[in-house]
XYZ file of C-alpha atoms in Angstrom:
265
model
C 104.734 -33.112 -39.527
C 106.542 -30.272 -41.271
C 105.984 -29.596 -44.985
C 109.601 -30.543 -45.661
C 109.183 -33.961 -44.037
C 105.889 -34.530 -45.868
C 107.527 -33.728 -49.217
C 110.427 -36.023 -48.379
C 108.071 -38.932 -47.596
C 106.019 -38.171 -50.699
C 109.089 -38.284 -52.955
C 110.201 -41.496 -51.265
C 106.749 -42.982 -51.926
C 106.907 -42.113 -55.606
C 110.346 -43.693 -55.959
C 109.275 -46.862 -54.137
C 106.068 -47.097 -56.167
C 107.808 -46.583 -59.520
C 110.511 -49.145 -58.737
C 110.245 -52.262 -60.899
C 109.130 -54.388 -59.164
C 107.172 -52.093 -56.867
C 108.401 -52.115 -53.257
C 105.041 -53.159 -51.747
C 106.174 -53.236 -48.121
C 107.957 -49.875 -48.298
C 104.972 -48.234 -50.001
C 102.623 -49.549 -47.328
C 104.773 -48.101 -44.561
C 105.110 -44.732 -46.276
C 101.396 -44.513 -47.066
C 100.525 -45.071 -43.404
C 102.784 -42.176 -42.397
C 101.554 -39.914 -45.172
C 97.884 -40.514 -44.405
C 98.528 -39.475 -40.802
C 100.223 -36.331 -42.106
C 97.264 -35.614 -44.411
C 94.876 -35.950 -41.480
C 96.935 -33.470 -39.444
C 96.912 -31.019 -42.366
C 93.180 -31.448 -43.001
C 93.884 -32.810 -46.477
C 92.589 -36.383 -46.222
C 88.980 -35.212 -46.484
C 89.470 -31.534 -47.368
C 86.783 -28.925 -46.951
C 86.647 -25.276 -47.959
C 89.588 -23.338 -49.332
C 92.867 -25.250 -49.506
C 96.215 -24.678 -51.159
C 95.937 -26.180 -54.655
C 99.501 -27.493 -54.580
C 98.808 -29.333 -51.303
C 95.539 -30.708 -52.694
C 97.307 -32.014 -55.790
C 99.927 -33.811 -53.681
C 97.243 -35.245 -51.394
C 95.316 -36.570 -54.396
C 98.479 -38.081 -55.844
C 99.248 -39.847 -52.550
C 95.746 -41.336 -52.381
C 95.884 -42.432 -56.028
C 99.180 -44.206 -55.437
C 97.533 -45.782 -52.401
C 94.662 -47.059 -54.553
C 97.052 -48.720 -57.009
C 99.201 -50.026 -54.178
C 96.126 -51.672 -52.624
C 95.528 -53.703 -55.789
C 99.180 -54.711 -56.028
C 99.019 -55.754 -52.372
C 95.695 -57.537 -53.084
C 94.013 -55.552 -50.320
C 90.536 -54.780 -51.664
C 89.137 -53.182 -48.461
C 92.067 -50.764 -48.589
C 91.274 -49.960 -52.229
C 87.668 -49.222 -51.236
C 88.859 -46.746 -48.598
C 91.259 -44.977 -50.945
C 88.625 -44.737 -53.659
C 86.114 -43.296 -51.193
C 88.642 -40.694 -50.030
C 89.419 -39.721 -53.623
C 85.795 -38.876 -54.382
C 86.154 -35.453 -52.745
C 89.055 -34.626 -55.057
C 87.280 -36.001 -58.144
C 84.038 -34.129 -57.458
C 84.334 -31.118 -55.147
C 87.750 -29.993 -56.421
C 87.639 -31.299 -59.997
C 87.275 -27.824 -61.495
C 90.167 -26.413 -59.443
C 92.801 -29.125 -59.719
C 94.702 -30.046 -62.875
C 93.427 -33.277 -64.524
C 94.872 -36.488 -63.135
C 96.047 -39.197 -65.520
C 95.261 -41.773 -62.843
C 91.609 -40.787 -62.342
C 90.002 -42.893 -65.074
C 92.248 -45.929 -64.482
C 91.121 -45.871 -60.840
C 87.474 -45.322 -61.780
C 87.729 -48.266 -64.145
C 89.229 -50.443 -61.404
C 86.318 -49.528 -59.178
C 83.862 -50.608 -61.880
C 85.539 -54.009 -62.218
C 85.563 -54.354 -58.435
C 81.774 -53.955 -58.468
C 81.550 -56.697 -61.109
C 83.630 -59.095 -59.027
C 81.205 -58.530 -56.153
C 78.203 -59.090 -58.467
C 76.924 -55.584 -57.681
C 75.456 -55.040 -61.116
C 73.002 -52.315 -60.070
C 75.826 -50.346 -58.389
C 77.938 -50.881 -61.511
C 75.377 -49.175 -63.744
C 74.698 -46.391 -61.239
C 78.422 -45.661 -60.968
C 78.850 -45.821 -64.742
C 76.064 -43.293 -65.290
C 77.636 -40.885 -62.787
C 81.053 -40.793 -64.493
C 82.231 -37.443 -65.878
C 82.305 -38.818 -69.416
C 79.764 -38.811 -72.223
C 78.181 -42.142 -73.112
C 79.368 -41.837 -76.712
C 82.954 -41.299 -75.506
C 83.185 -44.459 -73.394
C 84.368 -46.568 -76.326
C 87.357 -44.255 -76.748
C 88.392 -44.565 -73.090
C 90.103 -47.964 -72.592
C 89.922 -47.721 -68.811
C 86.117 -47.477 -68.871
C 85.314 -49.480 -72.011
C 87.191 -52.476 -70.587
C 84.865 -53.012 -67.575
C 81.833 -52.094 -69.729
C 82.752 -54.880 -72.166
C 83.375 -57.292 -69.302
C 79.918 -56.625 -67.879
C 78.274 -57.219 -71.272
C 80.177 -60.452 -71.843
C 79.295 -61.707 -68.366
C 75.598 -61.052 -69.008
C 75.864 -62.844 -72.368
C 77.728 -65.769 -70.862
C 80.630 -65.125 -73.256
C 83.196 -66.382 -70.766
C 85.889 -66.960 -73.385
C 85.826 -63.218 -74.140
C 86.211 -62.464 -70.421
C 89.215 -64.785 -70.341
C 90.797 -63.150 -73.393
C 90.160 -59.695 -71.903
C 92.930 -60.336 -69.398
C 95.551 -59.863 -72.085
C 93.802 -56.700 -73.285
C 93.777 -55.046 -69.851
C 94.685 -51.333 -70.118
C 96.720 -51.514 -66.891
C 98.436 -54.338 -65.031
C 96.207 -53.863 -61.964
C 93.120 -54.715 -64.035
C 94.355 -58.294 -64.431
C 93.906 -58.914 -60.704
C 90.169 -58.279 -60.946
C 89.823 -60.225 -64.220
C 91.458 -63.190 -62.461
C 88.952 -62.780 -59.638
C 86.098 -62.782 -62.159
C 87.466 -65.933 -63.758
C 87.524 -67.597 -60.349
C 83.799 -66.906 -59.978
C 83.129 -68.091 -63.543
C 85.069 -71.315 -62.997
C 83.023 -72.155 -59.931
C 79.795 -71.594 -61.870
C 80.982 -73.787 -64.738
C 82.169 -76.432 -62.274
C 78.730 -76.547 -60.618
C 77.128 -77.060 -64.031
C 79.598 -79.850 -64.862
C 78.852 -81.605 -61.577
C 75.124 -81.513 -62.328
C 75.404 -82.544 -65.987
C 78.173 -85.162 -66.032
C 79.452 -88.049 -63.990
C 82.957 -87.629 -65.381
C 84.965 -85.816 -68.048
C 88.338 -86.301 -69.718
C 90.980 -84.183 -68.037
C 91.727 -82.418 -71.325
C 88.090 -81.371 -71.788
C 87.733 -80.224 -68.171
C 90.913 -78.151 -68.489
C 89.565 -76.437 -71.606
C 86.052 -75.880 -70.233
C 87.415 -74.258 -67.086
C 89.875 -72.028 -68.971
C 92.964 -73.446 -67.287
C 96.323 -73.084 -69.006
C 97.554 -76.520 -67.990
C 96.477 -79.736 -66.297
C 98.296 -78.913 -63.072
C 95.977 -75.933 -62.477
C 92.972 -78.186 -63.055
C 94.236 -80.778 -60.564
C 94.597 -78.138 -57.844
C 91.080 -76.870 -58.574
C 89.656 -80.411 -58.595
C 91.218 -81.176 -55.216
C 89.543 -78.137 -53.661
C 86.131 -79.225 -54.997
C 86.570 -82.837 -53.888
C 86.636 -84.328 -57.382
C 88.177 -87.745 -58.006
C 91.111 -87.782 -60.418
C 92.026 -90.906 -62.386
C 95.389 -90.165 -63.975
C 95.641 -93.562 -65.675
C 92.303 -92.973 -67.412
C 92.977 -89.207 -67.751
C 89.554 -88.411 -66.357
C 87.902 -86.547 -63.509
C 84.797 -87.810 -61.711
C 82.388 -85.471 -59.985
C 81.145 -86.313 -56.517
C 77.353 -86.429 -56.624
C 75.696 -84.753 -53.714
C 73.235 -87.078 -52.085
C 69.754 -85.702 -51.975
C 68.437 -85.340 -48.486
C 65.297 -87.363 -48.003
C 62.771 -85.656 -45.884
C 60.091 -87.875 -44.415
C 56.606 -86.401 -44.653
C 54.694 -86.739 -41.363
C 51.534 -88.143 -43.000
C 49.698 -89.061 -39.815
C 50.155 -85.609 -38.290
C 48.987 -83.888 -41.484
C 45.866 -86.074 -41.737
C 45.084 -85.620 -38.044
C 45.454 -81.837 -38.335
C 43.245 -81.732 -41.429
C 40.488 -83.716 -39.706
C 40.711 -81.386 -36.717
C 40.269 -78.332 -38.955
C 37.286 -79.985 -40.662
C 35.570 -80.644 -37.317
C 36.125 -77.045 -36.238
C 34.600 -75.776 -39.482
C 31.510 -77.965 -38.968
C 31.038 -76.541 -35.495
C 31.278 -72.971 -36.877
C 28.698 -73.687 -39.580
């Protein structure tokens, strides 16, 4: 692909990405073409000396791809884009001009690790960031996932829920919603073990749903019984599996071992 065509596609990508709402389908098509062009030019995973202007454009394309992946709810794609960006953020960080998207993307990666319950990877990644520990509080893109991790460990789920409205970028809300899905399932399991039933109003509040309709959809997926006339939800108790102990076999085996021991002695 000629440089002129690459620049044309790149400008088209920026326009489609900045459109409100973002043209998800168009961006996906353009990104596929541009990644092929970057491969041909040796810019997808660059090595050695490269033109700084070309490197900057390549980084910008991959960063748009990372944000596009979240908007398209394609997490594997986000993982690939983030992995490809590491070369630009590490090997060429001192050569390229700073990117305003770098820390938003790094923050998204941290929240992604939280949603996957990869706490050890979260802390390892956090420690490797090019930012001083005492400066994290001043960076909203990094402090947001750091606060989320602390609140999750504390069990302060209401703070996690409220953090959605404090997200430093719209894409962060996708991962906060994913975290809340995990939290709701944990709370639901506790409710099933602790109660036989609950008023619909209380269950809606405990599970951080905005309205009763959301609760009813959730309850249906978990197999709960809804009594609209009584405004209550009943939890299906899982029957405990009874396992019969083979007493005769155990006694027979024990006697056999005892006889063998006597013969040894």
